Tab-separated table of C-alpha atoms and ligand atoms in Angstrom:
chain	number	residue	atom	x	y	z
A	233	MET	CA	32.422	2.528	32.773
A	234	SER	CA	32.490	5.029	29.922
A	235	LEU	CA	29.400	5.655	27.836
A	236	ILE	CA	31.016	4.158	24.776
A	237	ALA	CA	31.958	0.929	26.772
A	238	GLU	CA	28.362	0.803	28.005
A	239	ASN	CA	26.883	1.114	24.549
A	240	ILE	CA	29.142	-1.612	23.223
A	241	GLN	CA	28.143	-3.880	26.008
A	242	LEU	CA	24.401	-3.140	25.394
A	243	ILE	CA	24.812	-3.915	21.643
A	244	LYS	CA	26.765	-7.076	22.276
A	245	GLN	CA	24.018	-8.279	24.715
A	246	GLN	CA	21.531	-8.050	21.839
A	247	LEU	CA	23.677	-10.010	19.429
A	248	PRO	CA	24.505	-13.734	19.313
A	249	GLU	CA	28.174	-14.400	20.269
A	250	THR	CA	28.821	-15.473	16.705
A	251	VAL	CA	28.161	-12.088	15.311
A	252	LYS	CA	31.112	-9.766	15.151
A	253	LEU	CA	30.632	-6.165	16.033
A	254	ILE	CA	32.521	-3.520	14.071
A	255	ALA	CA	32.576	-0.114	15.670
A	256	VAL	CA	32.148	2.434	12.868
A	257	THR	CA	34.426	5.262	13.900
A	258	LYS	CA	34.209	7.422	10.700
A	259	THR	CA	34.328	11.200	11.460
A	260	LYS	CA	35.239	10.577	15.242
A	261	PRO	CA	38.481	12.134	16.409
A	262	ILE	CA	41.449	9.975	17.398
A	263	ALA	CA	40.692	10.546	21.143
A	264	VAL	CA	37.368	8.800	20.784
A	265	LEU	CA	39.021	5.865	19.147
A	266	GLN	CA	41.679	5.734	21.844
A	267	GLU	CA	38.942	5.658	24.398
A	268	THR	CA	37.223	2.848	22.698
A	269	TYR	CA	40.643	1.030	22.477
A	270	ASP	CA	41.220	1.619	26.153
A	271	ALA	CA	37.874	-0.009	26.896
A	272	GLY	CA	39.281	-3.026	25.309
A	273	PHE	CA	37.606	-2.880	21.887
A	274	ARG	CA	39.706	-3.594	18.840
A	275	THR	CA	37.677	-3.645	15.696
A	276	PHE	CA	37.126	-0.380	13.821
A	277	GLY	CA	35.380	0.362	10.611
A	278	GLU	CA	36.138	3.448	8.492
A	279	ASN	CA	34.691	4.535	5.184
A	280	LYS	CA	37.499	6.854	3.911
A	281	VAL	CA	41.018	5.808	2.959
A	282	GLN	CA	42.755	8.948	4.129
A	283	GLU	CA	41.027	9.105	7.404
A	284	MET	CA	41.544	5.437	8.093
A	285	THR	CA	45.348	5.714	7.208
A	286	GLU	CA	45.803	8.728	9.503
A	287	LYS	CA	44.160	6.905	12.346
A	288	TYR	CA	46.077	3.785	11.757
A	289	ASN	CA	49.357	5.780	11.946
A	290	SER	CA	48.305	7.432	15.306
A	291	LEU	CA	46.917	4.437	17.142
A	292	PRO	CA	48.185	0.991	18.599
A	293	LYS	CA	48.993	-1.549	15.953
A	294	ASP	CA	46.794	-4.356	17.211
A	295	ILE	CA	43.650	-2.733	15.989
A	296	GLU	CA	41.696	-4.495	13.200
A	297	TRP	CA	40.762	-1.911	10.437
A	298	HIS	CA	37.742	-2.577	8.321
A	299	LEU	CA	37.217	-0.527	5.182
A	300	ILE	CA	33.441	-0.274	4.763
A	301	GLY	CA	33.147	2.594	2.293
A	302	HIS	CA	33.579	2.902	-1.447
A	303	LEU	CA	37.202	2.290	-2.454
A	304	GLN	CA	38.738	3.835	-5.472
A	305	THR	CA	41.437	1.606	-7.229
A	306	ASN	CA	44.138	4.415	-7.014
A	307	LYS	CA	43.777	4.447	-3.200
A	308	VAL	CA	44.197	0.742	-2.510
A	309	LYS	CA	47.917	1.138	-2.114
A	310	TYR	CA	47.561	3.237	1.021
A	311	ILE	CA	45.574	0.676	3.065
A	312	ALA	CA	47.075	-2.511	1.609
A	313	PRO	CA	49.875	-2.757	4.257
A	314	PHE	CA	47.402	-2.990	7.156
A	315	VAL	CA	43.669	-3.361	6.338
A	316	SER	CA	42.020	-6.420	7.928
A	317	LEU	CA	38.970	-6.730	5.671
A	318	ILE	CA	37.711	-4.750	2.781
A	319	HIS	CA	33.825	-4.885	2.852
A	320	SER	CA	33.192	-2.931	-0.345
A	321	VAL	CA	34.610	-4.724	-3.357
A	322	ASP	CA	32.207	-3.677	-6.167
A	323	SER	CA	34.210	-4.413	-9.318
A	324	PHE	CA	36.632	-6.968	-10.801
A	325	LYS	CA	38.949	-4.101	-11.596
A	326	LEU	CA	39.112	-3.208	-7.839
A	327	LEU	CA	39.749	-6.761	-6.822
A	328	LYS	CA	42.645	-7.128	-9.259
A	329	GLU	CA	44.181	-3.928	-7.792
A	330	ILE	CA	43.801	-5.176	-4.301
A	331	ASP	CA	45.532	-8.450	-5.269
A	332	LYS	CA	48.342	-6.478	-6.811
A	333	GLU	CA	48.900	-4.311	-3.777
A	334	ALA	CA	48.526	-7.174	-1.363
A	335	LYS	CA	51.289	-9.002	-3.275
A	336	LYS	CA	53.588	-6.061	-3.023
A	337	ASN	CA	53.080	-6.255	0.712
A	338	SER	CA	53.578	-9.974	0.883
A	339	ARG	CA	50.091	-10.527	2.363
A	340	THR	CA	46.639	-11.890	1.523
A	341	ILE	CA	43.809	-9.390	1.992
A	342	PRO	CA	40.428	-10.806	2.889
A	343	CYS	CA	37.588	-9.091	0.934
A	344	LEU	CA	33.696	-9.062	0.711
A	345	LEU	CA	31.687	-8.515	-2.367
A	346	GLN	CA	29.315	-5.589	-1.844
A	347	ILE	CA	25.902	-6.549	-3.083
A	348	PHE	CA	23.240	-4.102	-4.021
A	349	ILE	CA	20.065	-5.219	-2.052
A	350	ALA	CA	18.193	-1.857	-1.488
A	351	THR	CA	15.691	-0.237	-3.670
A	352	GLU	CA	17.489	3.085	-3.612
A	353	GLU	CA	19.428	4.302	-6.693
A	354	THR	CA	22.385	5.762	-4.597
A	355	LYS	CA	23.879	2.667	-2.943
A	356	PHE	CA	26.990	1.055	-4.421
A	357	GLY	CA	27.163	-2.619	-5.129
A	358	LEU	CA	26.984	-5.517	-7.448
A	359	SER	CA	23.975	-7.400	-8.641
A	360	GLU	CA	24.012	-11.149	-8.022
A	361	ALA	CA	24.765	-11.754	-11.646
A	362	GLU	CA	27.768	-9.415	-11.540
A	363	ALA	CA	29.075	-11.200	-8.390
A	364	THR	CA	28.654	-14.577	-10.152
A	365	GLU	CA	30.503	-13.217	-13.135
A	366	ILE	CA	33.463	-12.412	-10.845
A	367	LEU	CA	33.401	-15.755	-9.047
A	368	THR	CA	33.245	-17.684	-12.272
A	369	SER	CA	36.009	-15.687	-14.073
A	370	PRO	CA	38.923	-17.858	-14.993
A	371	THR	CA	41.193	-14.898	-14.110
A	372	LEU	CA	40.097	-15.136	-10.405
A	373	LYS	CA	42.466	-18.146	-9.962
A	374	GLU	CA	45.403	-15.887	-10.734
A	375	LEU	CA	44.644	-13.534	-7.920
A	376	LYS	CA	46.634	-15.387	-5.257
A	377	ASN	CA	46.705	-12.510	-2.763
A	378	ILE	CA	43.017	-11.962	-2.082
A	379	LYS	CA	40.469	-14.137	-0.347
A	380	LEU	CA	36.739	-13.618	-0.973
A	381	MET	CA	35.216	-14.266	2.454
A	382	GLY	CA	31.668	-13.339	1.885
A	383	VAL	CA	29.243	-10.458	1.025
A	384	MET	CA	28.182	-7.132	2.384
A	385	GLY	CA	24.984	-5.196	1.881
A	386	MET	CA	23.028	-2.212	3.097
A	387	ALA	CA	19.305	-2.211	3.444
A	388	SER	CA	17.038	0.523	2.213
A	389	ASN	CA	16.764	3.610	4.482
A	390	THR	CA	13.142	2.973	5.359
A	391	ASP	CA	10.968	2.655	8.416
A	392	SER	CA	9.446	-0.529	7.049
A	393	GLU	CA	10.903	-3.397	9.048
A	394	ALA	CA	9.296	-5.860	6.678
A	395	GLN	CA	11.247	-4.431	3.816
A	396	ILE	CA	14.551	-4.323	5.631
A	397	ARG	CA	14.105	-7.883	6.748
A	398	SER	CA	13.286	-9.138	3.249
A	399	GLU	CA	16.391	-7.304	1.931
A	400	PHE	CA	18.583	-8.942	4.509
A	401	ARG	CA	17.034	-12.332	3.858
A	402	ASN	CA	17.691	-11.815	0.170
A	403	LEU	CA	21.382	-11.212	0.925
A	404	LYS	CA	21.617	-14.359	2.930
A	405	GLU	CA	20.064	-16.294	0.028
A	406	ILE	CA	22.412	-14.722	-2.489
A	407	ALA	CA	25.349	-15.656	-0.146
A	408	LYS	CA	24.193	-19.313	-0.109
A	409	ARG	CA	23.990	-19.441	-3.839
A	410	LEU	CA	27.378	-17.820	-4.211
A	411	GLN	CA	28.885	-20.600	-1.956
A	412	HIS	CA	28.581	-22.923	-4.852
A	413	PHE	CA	31.619	-21.072	-6.339
A	414	ASN	CA	33.774	-21.704	-3.294
A	415	SER	CA	37.359	-22.532	-4.202
A	416	GLU	CA	40.960	-21.734	-3.005
A	417	GLN	CA	40.286	-18.015	-3.340
A	418	VAL	CA	36.616	-18.013	-2.541
A	419	GLN	CA	35.248	-19.006	0.914
A	420	ILE	CA	31.891	-17.342	1.185
A	421	GLN	CA	30.980	-17.435	4.873
A	422	GLU	CA	30.696	-13.886	6.170
A	423	ILE	CA	27.515	-11.833	5.749
A	424	SER	CA	28.255	-8.128	6.639
A	425	MET	CA	24.846	-6.461	7.229
A	426	GLY	CA	23.226	-4.394	9.843
A	427	MET	CA	23.944	-0.896	11.137
A	428	SER	CA	22.696	1.200	14.184
A	429	SER	CA	19.059	1.263	12.955
A	430	ASP	CA	18.772	-2.429	11.900
A	431	TYR	CA	21.457	-4.568	13.473
A	432	VAL	CA	18.944	-6.695	15.516
A	433	ILE	CA	16.892	-7.532	12.370
A	434	ALA	CA	20.192	-8.245	10.528
A	435	ALA	CA	21.389	-10.616	13.242
A	436	GLN	CA	17.995	-12.431	13.089
A	437	GLU	CA	18.390	-12.843	9.365
A	438	GLY	CA	21.828	-14.338	9.493
A	439	SER	CA	24.294	-11.570	9.616
A	440	THR	CA	27.852	-12.539	10.860
A	441	MET	CA	29.155	-8.916	11.138
A	442	VAL	CA	27.276	-5.809	12.078
A	443	ARG	CA	28.765	-2.307	11.273
A	444	VAL	CA	27.435	0.003	13.991
A	445	GLY	CA	28.411	3.761	14.417
A	446	SER	CA	25.897	6.167	15.842
A	447	ALA	CA	24.459	3.637	18.392
A	448	ILE	CA	27.850	3.572	20.032
A	449	PHE	CA	29.272	7.016	19.483
A	450	GLY	CA	26.142	9.164	19.061
A	451	SER	CA	24.945	10.791	15.922
A	452	ARG	CA	27.432	12.229	13.399
B	334	PLP	C1	28.299	4.785	8.343
B	334	PLP	C2	28.192	3.405	7.978
B	334	PLP	C3	27.791	2.458	8.890
B	334	PLP	C4	27.326	2.722	10.255
B	334	PLP	O1	26.218	3.533	10.311
B	334	PLP	P1	25.358	3.890	11.612
B	334	PLP	O2	23.964	4.105	11.130
B	334	PLP	O3	26.038	5.089	12.233
B	334	PLP	O4	25.496	2.685	12.539
B	334	PLP	C5	27.689	1.115	8.536
B	334	PLP	N1	28.044	0.744	7.218
B	334	PLP	C6	28.465	1.629	6.253
B	334	PLP	C7	28.886	1.163	4.986
B	334	PLP	C8	28.538	2.939	6.593
B	334	PLP	O5	29.115	3.814	5.720
C-alpha cells in the first residue's frame, strides 16, 4: 500500500464513519492526486480557483472537488460547472454570484457559510450575526440555484487544546441556532471543521467533514 493510502486509512480509523474526510491537495502536483485517486479516494479540497480548475481538467471526472479557500466573486464562473461544495461563502454578494453562475450551468451548488470562530485577526469568515442576516434576508428565497448545507470554521492556530475545543464547540452551537432558519434553500446539517492538527478534537465536537492535508501528503 502507498504511504498516502496508509495515511488515509489511519486517519479514517480515528474518525467515526459519519465524518467525511476531504483530502486537501493544494500545492500538490497532479501525479500525487492521481496516486490518491488510484488508491480509491475521490474527495479533494483545493483553496485556489486556478489550481483547482487545472487539476479538474487533467483528472478523471468522478472526483468531488471542494473549494475550501477564499473565493473572489469574479472567479466563481470558472468552478461553477463542476464544484461539489463551496466551504468558504463569506458574503451575501458571493452567494448571489454563485447562484447566478450555477443557474447558467443548470445546476444547484451546495455551499457552507464560513464562520469566524478563531481569535486571530487574519482568518476570513462571518460572525453569527452576519450569517443570520444572510439566512433571514428576503432575497435568499430568489436564489434557487444554491443550497446552504451548513457551516465551516477554522480554529485558532494554538497549542491550547482547550481553546481549540471551545472554538469547535462554539461552531456547533452556532450551527444549531442557524438551523432555525432552515427552509427550501437552507438545510444546515454539515459542520466542516478540523484539519491535520485538530481533526480528532473536531470529530469529538461534532464535525461532519474534516479537511486534512499535511497529515496525508506531508508538509507543504
Ligand atoms: C490548507 C487547509 C486545510 C488543511 O490544512 P492541513 O493543516 O494541511 O491539514 C484545511 N482547511 C483549509 C481552509 C485550508 O486552507
